[in-house]
Amino acid sequence: MARFGSLFFGLVAALFVSASPAARGLQPTPANLLGEIINALQIGLVTHINATITLDTLTTNLLSIEFGAQNPLIFELTLDSVTSTAGINDTVYATFNHTFAKPVVVPPLGTANSGTVDNVLLTQGAIASLDIIPLGYLDLLNVDINIRALTINGKLGIPLVISGLHQKNVSTT
Ligand SMILES: *[C@@H]1O[C@H](CO)[C@@H](O)[C@H](O)[C@H]1NC(C)=O
Ligand SMILES: *[C@@H]1O[C@H](CO)[C@@H](O)[C@H](O)[C@H]1NC(C)=O
Ligand SMILES: *[C@@H]1O[C@H](CO)[C@@H](O)[C@H](O)[C@H]1NC(C)=O
Ligand SMILES: *[C@@H]1O[C@H](CO)[C@@H](O)[C@H](O)[C@H]1NC(C)=O
């Protein structure tokens, strides 16, 4: 529980820093700071990835994914958009940029499904990417999210940018 206590503290500190105009311009920025706290505590915000490859993928290099998100905190979080690169070790295989048409509400201490995220680009091409399917995992190499903390059924809340997240070995189907 201690690490979630630290995350809670970090999040509250970031809320204060981002709310205070005088503090803007400090390094590290709250976005990086929160990302660093989450990375340091090794809290995986993504629980699982389902990737759907179709015949079209072979020509377009695009596929769709769905992922599970978890919330280690005691208040609701709502995801508005995500930009991510993923791959194996340091090699990028996939990248996407997605704004949720319907923001993803992750309940306190709970999980939520992202829904379908289309237009995930296979940067190495579809054929080269077939090699990584049997591995059954992906490393998230960089994730930036726009999130709102303390939302109520996805409404209102305090907007935060969390940048520079990474997470190794996310189980992927
Ligand atoms: C992935 O697919 C499995 C099987 O269809 C399903 O049970 C699971 O909920 C899906 N997970 C996500 C995050 O979409
Ligand atoms: C990723 O890196 C680890 C540790 O360096 C290595 O054991 C593993 O074989 C690498 N995986 C792939 C698929 O290259
Ligand atoms: C994601 O989209 C935004 C806005 O369209 C753009 O500024 C940004 O460069 C894009 N990022 C990636 C990784 O494609
Ligand atoms: C990835 O996670 C699975 C189970 O979650 C584990 O069995 C495996 O050893 C892990 N692989 C690496 C490279 O950490």
Coordinates of N, CA and C and ligand atoms in Angstrom, one line a residue:
M1 N 0.8 -1.2 0.0 CA 0.0 0.0 0.0 C 0.9 1.3 0.0
A2 N 2.1 1.1 0.5 CA 3.0 2.3 0.6 C 3.1 3.0 -0.7
R3 N 3.3 2.2 -1.8 CA 3.6 2.8 -3.1 C 2.3 3.6 -3.6
F4 N 1.1 3.1 -3.3 CA 0.0 3.8 -3.7 C -0.2 5.1 -2.9
G5 N 0.2 5.0 -1.7 CA 0.3 6.2 -0.8 C 1.2 7.3 -1.5
S6 N 2.3 6.8 -2.0 CA 3.3 7.8 -2.6 C 2.7 8.3 -3.9
L7 N 1.9 7.5 -4.7 CA 1.3 7.9 -5.9 C 0.2 9.0 -5.6
F8 N -0.5 8.7 -4.5 CA -1.6 9.6 -4.1 C -0.9 10.9 -3.8
F9 N 0.1 10.9 -3.0 CA 0.8 12.1 -2.6 C 1.3 12.9 -3.8
G10 N 1.9 12.1 -4.8 CA 2.5 12.7 -6.0 C 1.4 13.4 -6.8
L11 N 0.3 12.7 -6.9 CA -0.8 13.2 -7.7 C -1.4 14.5 -7.0
V12 N -1.5 14.5 -5.7 CA -2.0 15.7 -5.0 C -1.1 16.8 -5.2
A13 N 0.2 16.5 -5.1 CA 1.3 17.5 -5.2 C 1.2 18.1 -6.7
A14 N 1.0 17.2 -7.6 CA 1.0 17.7 -9.0 C -0.3 18.6 -9.3
L15 N -1.4 18.2 -8.6 CA -2.6 19.0 -8.8 C -2.3 20.4 -8.2
F16 N -1.6 20.5 -7.1 CA -1.3 21.8 -6.5 C -0.4 22.6 -7.4
V17 N 0.6 21.9 -7.9 CA 1.6 22.6 -8.7 C 1.0 23.1 -10.0
S18 N 0.1 22.3 -10.6 CA -0.4 22.7 -11.9 C -1.5 23.8 -11.7
A19 N -2.0 23.8 -10.5 CA -3.1 24.9 -10.2 C -2.4 26.2 -9.8
S20 N -1.1 26.2 -9.6 CA -0.5 27.4 -9.1 C 0.3 28.1 -10.3
P21 N -0.2 29.2 -10.8 CA 0.5 29.8 -11.9 C 2.0 30.1 -11.6
A22 N 2.3 30.5 -10.4 CA 3.7 30.9 -10.0 C 4.6 29.7 -10.2
A23 N 4.1 28.5 -10.1 CA 4.9 27.3 -10.1 C 5.2 26.8 -11.5
R24 N 4.5 27.4 -12.5 CA 4.7 26.9 -13.9 C 6.1 27.2 -14.4
G25 N 6.6 26.3 -15.1 CA 8.0 26.6 -15.6 C 9.0 25.9 -14.7
L26 N 8.6 25.4 -13.6 CA 9.5 24.6 -12.8 C 9.9 23.3 -13.5
Q27 N 11.0 22.8 -13.3 CA 11.4 21.5 -13.8 C 11.6 20.5 -12.7
P28 N 11.2 19.2 -12.8 CA 10.5 18.7 -13.9 C 9.0 19.2 -13.9
T29 N 8.4 19.3 -15.1 CA 7.0 19.7 -15.1 C 6.2 18.7 -14.4
P30 N 5.0 19.1 -14.0 CA 4.1 18.1 -13.3 C 3.8 16.9 -14.2
A31 N 3.7 17.1 -15.5 CA 3.4 16.0 -16.4 C 4.5 14.9 -16.3
N32 N 5.7 15.4 -16.4 CA 6.9 14.5 -16.3 C 7.0 13.9 -14.9
L33 N 6.7 14.8 -13.9 CA 6.9 14.4 -12.5 C 5.9 13.2 -12.2
L34 N 4.7 13.4 -12.6 CA 3.7 12.3 -12.4 C 4.1 11.0 -13.1
G35 N 4.5 11.2 -14.4 CA 4.9 10.0 -15.2 C 6.1 9.3 -14.5
E36 N 7.0 10.1 -13.9 CA 8.2 9.5 -13.3 C 7.8 8.8 -12.0
I37 N 6.9 9.4 -11.3 CA 6.4 8.7 -10.0 C 5.8 7.4 -10.4
I38 N 4.9 7.4 -11.4 CA 4.2 6.1 -11.8 C 5.2 5.1 -12.3
N39 N 6.2 5.6 -13.1 CA 7.3 4.6 -13.5 C 8.1 4.1 -12.4
A40 N 8.5 5.0 -11.5 CA 9.3 4.6 -10.4 C 8.6 3.6 -9.5
L41 N 7.3 3.7 -9.3 CA 6.6 2.8 -8.4 C 6.2 1.5 -9.2
Q42 N 6.5 1.5 -10.5 CA 6.2 0.4 -11.4 C 4.7 0.0 -11.3
I43 N 3.9 1.0 -11.3 CA 2.5 0.8 -11.3 C 2.1 0.7 -12.8
G44 N 1.7 -0.5 -13.2 CA 1.2 -0.7 -14.6 C -0.2 -0.2 -14.8
L45 N -0.4 0.8 -15.5 CA -1.8 1.3 -15.7 C -2.5 0.5 -16.8
V46 N -1.8 -0.2 -17.6 CA -2.4 -1.1 -18.6 C -2.3 -2.5 -18.2
T47 N -3.4 -3.2 -18.2 CA -3.5 -4.6 -17.7 C -3.3 -5.6 -18.8
H48 N -3.8 -5.3 -20.0 CA -3.8 -6.3 -21.1 C -4.1 -5.6 -22.4
I49 N -3.6 -6.1 -23.5 CA -3.9 -5.5 -24.8 C -4.4 -6.6 -25.7
N50 N -5.5 -6.4 -26.4 CA -6.0 -7.3 -27.5 C -5.8 -6.6 -28.8
A51 N -5.0 -7.2 -29.7 CA -4.8 -6.6 -31.0 C -5.5 -7.4 -32.0
T52 N -6.2 -6.8 -33.0 CA -7.0 -7.4 -34.0 C -6.4 -7.1 -35.4
I53 N -5.8 -8.2 -36.0 CA -5.2 -8.0 -37.3 C -6.2 -8.6 -38.3
T54 N -6.4 -7.9 -39.4 CA -7.3 -8.3 -40.4 C -6.4 -8.5 -41.7
L55 N -7.1 -9.0 -42.8 CA -6.4 -9.1 -44.0 C -6.0 -7.7 -44.5
D56 N -6.8 -6.7 -44.3 CA -6.5 -5.3 -44.6 C -5.1 -4.9 -44.0
T57 N -4.9 -5.4 -42.8 CA -3.7 -5.0 -42.1 C -2.4 -5.2 -42.9
L58 N -2.5 -6.3 -43.7 CA -1.3 -6.6 -44.5 C -1.0 -5.6 -45.6
T59 N -2.0 -4.9 -46.0 CA -1.8 -3.8 -47.0 C -1.7 -2.4 -46.4
T60 N -2.5 -2.2 -45.3 CA -2.5 -0.8 -44.8 C -1.5 -0.6 -43.6
N61 N -1.1 -1.7 -43.0 CA -0.2 -1.7 -41.8 C -1.0 -1.1 -40.6
L62 N -2.3 -1.1 -40.7 CA -3.1 -0.5 -39.6 C -3.9 -1.7 -38.9
L63 N -4.0 -1.6 -37.6 CA -4.8 -2.6 -37.0 C -5.6 -1.9 -35.9
S64 N -6.5 -2.6 -35.2 CA -7.2 -2.0 -34.1 C -6.8 -2.8 -32.8
I65 N -6.8 -2.1 -31.7 CA -6.5 -2.7 -30.4 C -7.6 -2.3 -29.4
E66 N -7.6 -3.0 -28.3 CA -8.4 -2.7 -27.2 C -7.5 -2.9 -26.0
F67 N -7.5 -2.1 -25.0 CA -6.7 -2.4 -23.8 C -7.5 -2.2 -22.5
G68 N -7.0 -2.9 -21.5 CA -7.6 -2.7 -20.2 C -6.7 -1.7 -19.4
A69 N -7.4 -0.8 -18.7 CA -6.7 0.2 -17.9 C -7.1 0.0 -16.4
Q70 N -6.1 0.1 -15.5 CA -6.5 0.0 -14.1 C -6.2 1.3 -13.3
N71 N -6.9 1.5 -12.3 CA -6.8 2.7 -11.5 C -6.4 2.3 -10.1
P72 N -5.2 2.6 -9.6 CA -4.7 2.2 -8.3 C -5.2 3.1 -7.2
L73 N -5.9 4.2 -7.6 CA -6.3 5.2 -6.6 C -7.7 5.1 -6.1
I74 N -7.9 5.8 -5.0 CA -9.2 5.7 -4.4 C -10.2 6.7 -4.9
F75 N -9.9 7.4 -6.1 CA -10.9 8.2 -6.7 C -10.9 7.9 -8.2
E76 N -12.0 8.3 -8.8 CA -12.3 8.0 -10.2 C -11.3 8.8 -11.1
L77 N -10.8 8.1 -12.2 CA -10.0 8.7 -13.2 C -10.8 8.6 -14.5
T78 N -10.7 9.6 -15.4 CA -11.3 9.5 -16.7 C -10.2 9.8 -17.8
L79 N -10.1 8.9 -18.7 CA -9.1 9.0 -19.8 C -9.7 9.8 -21.0
D80 N -9.1 10.8 -21.5 CA -9.6 11.6 -22.6 C -8.8 11.2 -23.9
S81 N -7.5 11.1 -23.8 CA -6.8 10.8 -25.0 C -5.4 10.1 -24.6
V82 N -4.9 9.3 -25.6 CA -3.6 8.6 -25.3 C -2.8 8.7 -26.6
T83 N -1.5 8.9 -26.4 CA -0.5 8.8 -27.5 C 0.5 7.8 -27.0
S84 N 0.7 6.8 -27.9 CA 1.6 5.7 -27.4 C 2.5 5.1 -28.4
T85 N 3.7 4.7 -28.0 CA 4.5 3.8 -28.9 C 4.7 2.5 -28.1
A86 N 4.7 1.4 -28.8 CA 4.9 0.1 -28.2 C 5.8 -0.8 -29.1
G87 N 6.4 -1.7 -28.4 CA 7.3 -2.6 -29.2 C 7.8 -3.7 -28.3
I88 N 9.0 -4.2 -28.7 CA 9.7 -5.2 -27.9 C 11.1 -4.7 -27.6
N89 N 11.4 -4.7 -26.3 CA 12.6 -4.1 -25.9 C 12.7 -2.6 -26.4
D90 N 13.7 -2.2 -27.1 CA 13.7 -0.8 -27.5 C 13.2 -0.6 -29.0
T91 N 12.7 -1.6 -29.6 CA 12.3 -1.5 -31.0 C 10.8 -1.2 -31.1
V92 N 10.5 -0.1 -31.7 CA 9.1 0.3 -31.8 C 8.4 -0.5 -33.0
Y93 N 7.3 -1.1 -32.7 CA 6.5 -1.8 -33.7 C 5.2 -1.1 -34.0
A94 N 4.7 -0.4 -33.0 CA 3.3 0.2 -33.2 C 3.2 1.5 -32.5
T95 N 2.4 2.4 -33.1 CA 2.2 3.7 -32.6 C 0.8 4.2 -32.9
F96 N 0.2 4.9 -31.9 CA -1.1 5.4 -32.2 C -1.3 6.7 -31.3
N97 N -2.4 7.3 -31.7 CA -2.7 8.6 -31.2 C -4.3 8.6 -31.2
H98 N -4.9 8.6 -30.0 CA -6.3 8.4 -30.0 C -7.0 9.3 -29.0
T99 N -8.0 9.9 -29.5 CA -8.9 10.7 -28.5 C -10.2 9.9 -28.4
F100 N -10.6 9.5 -27.2 CA -11.8 8.7 -27.0 C -13.0 9.5 -27.3
A101 N -13.8 8.9 -28.2 CA -15.1 9.6 -28.5 C -16.0 9.6 -27.3
K102 N -15.9 8.5 -26.5 CA -16.5 8.5 -25.2 C -15.4 8.3 -24.2
P103 N -15.1 9.3 -23.4 CA -14.0 9.2 -22.4 C -14.1 7.9 -21.6
V104 N -13.0 7.3 -21.3 CA -13.0 6.0 -20.5 C -12.9 6.3 -19.0
V105 N -14.0 5.9 -18.4 CA -14.1 6.1 -16.9 C -13.5 4.9 -16.2
V106 N -12.5 5.1 -15.4 CA -11.9 4.0 -14.6 C -12.2 4.2 -13.1
P107 N -13.1 3.3 -12.6 CA -13.5 3.6 -11.2 C -12.4 3.4 -10.2
P108 N -12.6 4.0 -9.0 CA -11.6 3.9 -7.9 C -11.2 2.4 -7.7
L109 N -9.9 2.1 -7.7 CA -9.4 0.8 -7.4 C -9.9 -0.2 -8.4
G110 N -10.4 0.2 -9.6 CA -11.0 -0.7 -10.6 C -10.3 -0.7 -11.9
T111 N -11.0 -1.3 -12.8 CA -10.5 -1.4 -14.2 C -11.5 -1.0 -15.2
A112 N -11.1 -0.7 -16.4 CA -12.1 -0.4 -17.5 C -11.5 -0.8 -18.8
N113 N -12.3 -1.0 -19.8 CA -11.9 -1.4 -21.1 C -11.9 -0.1 -22.0
S114 N -10.8 0.0 -22.8 CA -10.7 1.2 -23.6 C -11.7 1.3 -24.7
G115 N -12.3 0.2 -25.1 CA -13.1 0.2 -26.3 C -12.1 0.1 -27.5
T116 N -12.7 0.1 -28.7 CA -11.8 -0.1 -29.9 C -11.0 1.2 -30.2
V117 N -9.7 1.0 -30.4 CA -8.8 2.0 -30.8 C -8.3 1.7 -32.2
D118 N -8.8 2.4 -33.2 CA -8.5 2.1 -34.6 C -7.2 2.8 -35.0
N119 N -6.7 2.5 -36.2 CA -5.6 3.2 -36.8 C -4.3 3.1 -36.0
V120 N -4.1 2.0 -35.4 CA -2.8 1.8 -34.8 C -1.8 1.4 -35.9
L121 N -0.7 2.2 -36.1 CA 0.2 2.0 -37.2 C 1.3 1.0 -36.8
L122 N 1.5 0.0 -37.7 CA 2.6 -0.9 -37.5 C 3.8 -0.3 -38.2
T123 N 4.7 0.3 -37.4 CA 5.8 1.1 -38.0 C 6.8 0.2 -38.8
Q124 N 6.9 -1.1 -38.4 CA 7.9 -1.9 -39.1 C 7.2 -2.6 -40.3
G125 N 5.9 -2.3 -40.5 CA 5.1 -3.1 -41.5 C 4.5 -4.3 -40.9
A126 N 3.4 -4.8 -41.5 CA 2.7 -5.9 -41.0 C 3.5 -7.2 -41.0
I127 N 4.2 -7.4 -42.1 CA 4.9 -8.7 -42.2 C 5.9 -8.9 -41.2
A128 N 6.7 -7.8 -41.0 CA 7.8 -7.9 -40.0 C 7.2 -8.0 -38.6
S129 N 6.0 -7.5 -38.4 CA 5.3 -7.5 -37.1 C 4.8 -8.9 -36.7
L130 N 4.6 -9.8 -37.7 CA 4.1 -11.1 -37.4 C 5.1 -11.9 -36.5
D131 N 6.3 -11.5 -36.6 CA 7.3 -12.2 -35.7 C 7.1 -12.0 -34.2
I132 N 6.5 -10.9 -33.8 CA 6.4 -10.7 -32.4 C 5.1 -11.2 -31.8
I133 N 4.2 -11.7 -32.7 CA 2.9 -12.2 -32.2 C 3.1 -13.4 -31.2
P134 N 4.0 -14.4 -31.5 CA 4.1 -15.5 -30.6 C 4.7 -15.1 -29.2
L135 N 5.3 -13.9 -29.1 CA 5.9 -13.5 -27.8 C 4.8 -13.3 -26.8
G136 N 3.6 -12.8 -27.2 CA 2.5 -12.6 -26.2 C 2.7 -11.5 -25.3
Y137 N 3.5 -10.5 -25.6 CA 3.6 -9.3 -24.8 C 4.1 -8.2 -25.6
L138 N 3.9 -7.0 -25.1 CA 4.5 -5.8 -25.7 C 5.1 -4.9 -24.6
D139 N 6.1 -4.2 -24.9 CA 6.6 -3.2 -24.0 C 6.0 -1.8 -24.4
L140 N 5.4 -1.1 -23.5 CA 5.0 0.2 -23.8 C 6.2 1.1 -23.6
L141 N 6.6 1.7 -24.7 CA 7.9 2.5 -24.7 C 7.7 3.9 -24.3
N142 N 6.6 4.5 -24.7 CA 6.3 5.8 -24.3 C 4.8 6.1 -24.4
V143 N 4.2 6.5 -23.3 CA 2.8 6.7 -23.2 C 2.5 8.1 -22.6
D144 N 1.8 8.9 -23.4 CA 1.4 10.2 -22.8 C -0.1 10.2 -22.8
I145 N -0.7 10.6 -21.6 CA -2.1 10.6 -21.5 C -2.7 11.9 -21.0
N146 N -3.9 12.2 -21.5 CA -4.7 13.3 -21.0 C -5.8 12.7 -20.1
I147 N -5.7 13.0 -18.9 CA -6.6 12.3 -17.9 C -7.3 13.4 -17.1
R148 N -8.4 13.0 -16.5 CA -9.0 13.9 -15.5 C -9.2 13.1 -14.2
A149 N -8.7 13.7 -13.1 CA -8.8 13.1 -11.8 C -10.0 13.6 -11.1
L150 N -10.5 12.8 -10.2 CA -11.6 13.2 -9.3 C -12.9 13.4 -10.1
T151 N -13.1 12.7 -11.2 CA -14.3 12.9 -12.0 C -15.5 12.2 -11.3
I152 N -16.7 12.6 -11.7 CA -17.9 11.9 -11.2 C -18.6 11.4 -12.4
N153 N -18.7 10.1 -12.6 CA -19.2 9.4 -13.8 C -18.7 10.0 -15.0
G154 N -17.4 10.3 -15.0 CA -16.7 10.8 -16.2 C -16.9 12.3 -16.5
K155 N -17.6 13.0 -15.6 CA -17.8 14.4 -15.8 C -16.8 15.3 -14.9
L156 N -16.6 16.5 -15.3 CA -15.8 17.4 -14.6 C -14.4 16.9 -14.3
G157 N -13.9 17.1 -13.1 CA -12.6 16.6 -12.7 C -11.5 17.6 -13.0
I158 N -10.3 17.2 -12.6 CA -9.1 18.1 -12.8 C -8.2 17.5 -13.9
P159 N -8.1 18.3 -15.0 CA -7.3 17.8 -16.1 C -5.8 17.7 -15.8
L160 N -5.2 16.6 -16.2 CA -3.8 16.4 -16.0 C -3.2 15.8 -17.3
V161 N -2.0 16.2 -17.6 CA -1.2 15.5 -18.6 C -0.2 14.6 -17.9
I162 N -0.2 13.4 -18.2 CA 0.9 12.5 -17.7 C 1.7 12.0 -18.8
S163 N 3.0 12.4 -18.8 CA 3.8 12.0 -20.0 C 5.0 11.1 -19.6
G164 N 5.5 10.4 -20.6 CA 6.7 9.6 -20.4 C 6.5 8.4 -19.7
L165 N 5.3 7.8 -19.7 CA 5.1 6.6 -19.0 C 5.7 5.4 -19.8
H166 N 6.2 4.5 -19.1 CA 6.6 3.2 -19.8 C 6.3 2.0 -18.9
Q167 N 6.1 0.9 -19.6 CA 5.7 -0.3 -18.9 C 6.1 -1.5 -19.7
K168 N 6.9 -2.4 -19.1 CA 7.4 -3.5 -19.8 C 6.4 -4.7 -19.7
N169 N 6.5 -5.6 -20.7 CA 5.8 -6.9 -20.6 C 4.3 -6.8 -20.3
V170 N 3.6 -6.1 -21.1 CA 2.2 -6.1 -21.0 C 1.6 -7.2 -21.8
S171 N 0.8 -8.1 -21.2 CA 0.4 -9.3 -21.9 C -0.5 -8.9 -23.0
T172 N -0.3 -9.5 -24.2 CA -0.9 -9.1 -25.4 C -1.4 -10.3 -26.2
T173 N -2.7 -10.2 -26.7 CA -3.2 -11.3 -27.4 C -3.4 -10.9 -28.9
Ligands
LIG1 C1 -9.5 -9.4 -24.7 O1 -10.2 -10.5 -25.3 C2 -10.7 -11.4 -24.4 C3 -11.3 -12.6 -25.1 O2 -12.2 -12.2 -26.1 C4 -11.7 -10.8 -23.4 O3 -12.1 -11.7 -22.5 C5 -11.0 -9.6 -22.7 O4 -12.0 -8.9 -21.9 C6 -10.4 -8.7 -23.7 N1 -9.6 -7.7 -23.0 C7 -9.5 -6.4 -23.4 C8 -8.7 -5.5 -22.5 O5 -10.1 -6.0 -24.4
LIG2 C1 14.6 -8.4 -24.9 O1 15.7 -8.1 -24.0 C2 15.9 -9.1 -23.1 C3 16.9 -8.7 -22.1 O2 17.9 -8.0 -22.7 C4 16.4 -10.4 -23.8 O3 16.6 -11.4 -22.9 C5 15.3 -10.8 -24.8 O4 15.7 -11.9 -25.6 C6 14.9 -9.6 -25.7 N1 13.7 -10.0 -26.5 C7 13.6 -9.9 -27.8 C8 12.4 -10.5 -28.4 O5 14.5 -9.4 -28.5
LIG3 C1 -0.9 13.1 -32.2 O1 -1.9 14.0 -32.7 C2 -1.5 15.3 -32.3 C3 -2.6 16.3 -32.7 O2 -3.2 15.9 -33.9 C4 -0.2 15.7 -32.9 O3 0.2 17.0 -32.5 C5 0.9 14.7 -32.5 O4 2.1 15.0 -33.1 C6 0.5 13.3 -32.8 N1 1.4 12.4 -32.2 C7 1.8 11.3 -32.8 C8 2.8 10.4 -32.0 O5 1.3 10.9 -33.8
LIG4 C1 6.3 -11.3 -18.5 O1 5.2 -11.6 -17.6 C2 4.9 -13.0 -17.5 C3 3.7 -13.2 -16.7 O2 3.0 -12.0 -16.5 C4 6.2 -13.7 -17.0 O3 5.9 -15.1 -17.0 C5 7.4 -13.4 -17.9 O4 8.5 -14.0 -17.3 C6 7.6 -11.9 -18.0 N1 8.7 -11.7 -19.0 C7 9.6 -10.8 -18.8 C8 10.6 -10.7 -20.0 O5 9.7 -10.1 -17.9

